[in-house]
Amino acid sequence: MSADADLAAQRERRIIDVLVSLDEGEVTTYGDVAEVAGYPKMSRLVGRIVGHTDVEIPWWRVVNSTGHLRASDPNEQAGILAGEDVVCRNGRVIDAPIGRFARNSSALSPVGQ
């Protein structure tokens, strides 16, 4: 395996580790996942991994920086989130029990902090 392939595999593994650590009802952004994984400014890489990995990840818990649902089926994503007590309106997360979109949160903290 080349050094570039090793680096790509390491990045993917670290991002997947962050994704699988998300708790039920926790909603975060692609950028927050990238930052916590150690790759700030690589939110597009997170999106690519979410869309193409064969690993079981809670893809529905990741939204864009403004809270908009970006799954191929936003209604499915909203339905799964509703089952975790996350409130979505007009394709956007309004409130979540945990994470960046928690209404009672005093600060917008990235996942895992």
Coordinates of N, CA, C and O in Angstrom, one line a residue, residues 10-49:
Q10 N -6.2 5.8 6.9 CA -6.2 6.4 8.3 C -7.3 7.5 8.5 O -8.0 7.5 9.5
R11 N -7.4 8.4 7.5 CA -8.4 9.4 7.6 C -9.8 8.8 7.7 O -10.6 9.2 8.5
E12 N -10.0 7.8 6.8 CA -11.4 7.2 6.8 C -11.7 6.5 8.1 O -12.7 6.7 8.7
R13 N -10.7 5.8 8.6 CA -10.9 5.1 9.9 C -11.2 6.1 11.0 O -12.1 5.9 11.9
R14 N -10.4 7.2 11.1 CA -10.6 8.2 12.2 C -12.0 8.8 12.1 O -12.7 9.1 13.1
I15 N -12.4 9.1 10.8 CA -13.7 9.7 10.6 C -14.8 8.8 11.0 O -15.8 9.1 11.7
I16 N -14.7 7.5 10.6 CA -15.7 6.5 10.9 C -15.8 6.3 12.4 O -16.9 6.2 13.0
D17 N -14.6 6.3 13.1 CA -14.6 6.2 14.6 C -15.4 7.3 15.2 O -16.2 7.0 16.2
V18 N -15.3 8.5 14.7 CA -16.1 9.6 15.3 C -17.6 9.4 15.0 O -18.5 9.6 15.9
L19 N -17.9 9.0 13.8 CA -19.3 8.8 13.4 C -20.0 7.7 14.2 O -21.1 7.9 14.7
V20 N -19.3 6.6 14.4 CA -19.9 5.5 15.2 C -20.0 5.8 16.7 O -20.8 5.2 17.4
S21 N -19.3 6.9 17.1 CA -19.4 7.3 18.6 C -20.6 8.2 18.8 O -20.9 8.5 20.0
L22 N -21.3 8.6 17.8 CA -22.4 9.5 18.0 C -23.5 8.8 18.8 O -23.9 7.6 18.4
D23 N -24.1 9.4 19.8 CA -25.1 8.8 20.6 C -26.5 9.1 20.0 O -26.7 10.0 19.2
E24 N -27.4 8.3 20.4 CA -28.8 8.4 20.0 C -29.3 9.9 20.3 O -29.1 10.3 21.4
G25 N -29.9 10.5 19.3 CA -30.4 11.9 19.5 C -29.3 13.0 19.4 O -29.6 14.2 19.5
E26 N -28.1 12.6 19.1 CA -27.0 13.5 18.9 C -26.9 13.9 17.4 O -26.7 13.0 16.6
V27 N -27.0 15.1 17.1 CA -26.9 15.6 15.7 C -25.7 16.5 15.6 O -25.5 17.4 16.5
T28 N -24.9 16.3 14.6 CA -23.7 17.1 14.5 C -23.5 17.4 13.0 O -24.3 17.1 12.2
T29 N -22.5 18.2 12.7 CA -22.2 18.6 11.3 C -21.1 17.8 10.7 O -20.2 17.3 11.4
Y30 N -21.0 17.9 9.4 CA -19.9 17.3 8.7 C -18.6 17.9 9.1 O -17.6 17.2 9.4
G31 N -18.6 19.2 9.3 CA -17.4 20.0 9.7 C -17.0 19.6 11.1 O -15.8 19.5 11.4
D32 N -17.9 19.4 12.0 CA -17.6 19.0 13.4 C -17.0 17.6 13.4 O -16.0 17.4 14.2
V33 N -17.5 16.7 12.6 CA -16.9 15.4 12.6 C -15.5 15.5 12.1 O -14.6 14.8 12.7
A34 N -15.3 16.2 11.0 CA -13.9 16.4 10.5 C -13.0 17.0 11.5 O -11.8 16.5 11.7
E35 N -13.4 18.0 12.3 CA -12.6 18.6 13.3 C -12.2 17.6 14.4 O -11.1 17.5 14.8
V36 N -13.2 16.9 14.9 CA -13.0 16.0 16.0 C -12.1 14.8 15.5 O -11.2 14.4 16.3
A37 N -12.2 14.5 14.3 CA -11.3 13.4 13.8 C -9.9 13.9 13.5 O -9.0 13.1 13.3
G38 N -9.7 15.2 13.6 CA -8.3 15.7 13.4 C -8.1 16.3 12.0 O -7.0 16.5 11.7
Y39 N -9.2 16.5 11.3 CA -9.0 17.0 9.9 C -9.9 18.2 9.7 O -10.9 18.1 8.9
P40 N -9.7 19.3 10.4 CA -10.5 20.5 10.2 C -10.5 20.9 8.8 O -9.5 20.7 8.0
K41 N -11.6 21.5 8.3 CA -11.7 22.0 7.0 C -11.9 20.8 5.9 O -11.8 21.1 4.7
M42 N -12.1 19.6 6.4 CA -12.3 18.5 5.5 C -13.7 17.9 5.5 O -13.9 16.7 5.5
S43 N -14.7 18.8 5.7 CA -16.1 18.4 5.8 C -16.6 17.6 4.6 O -17.4 16.7 4.7
R44 N -16.0 18.0 3.4 CA -16.5 17.3 2.2 C -16.0 15.8 2.2 O -16.7 14.9 1.6
L45 N -14.8 15.6 2.8 CA -14.3 14.2 2.9 C -15.3 13.4 3.8 O -15.6 12.3 3.5
V46 N -15.8 14.0 4.9 CA -16.7 13.4 5.7 C -18.0 13.0 4.9 O -18.5 11.9 5.0
G47 N -18.5 13.9 4.1 CA -19.7 13.7 3.3 C -19.4 12.5 2.4 O -20.3 11.7 2.2
R48 N -18.3 12.5 1.8 CA -18.0 11.4 0.8 C -17.9 10.1 1.5 O -18.5 9.1 1.1
I49 N -17.3 10.0 2.7 CA -17.3 8.8 3.5 C -18.7 8.4 3.9 O -19.0 7.2 3.8

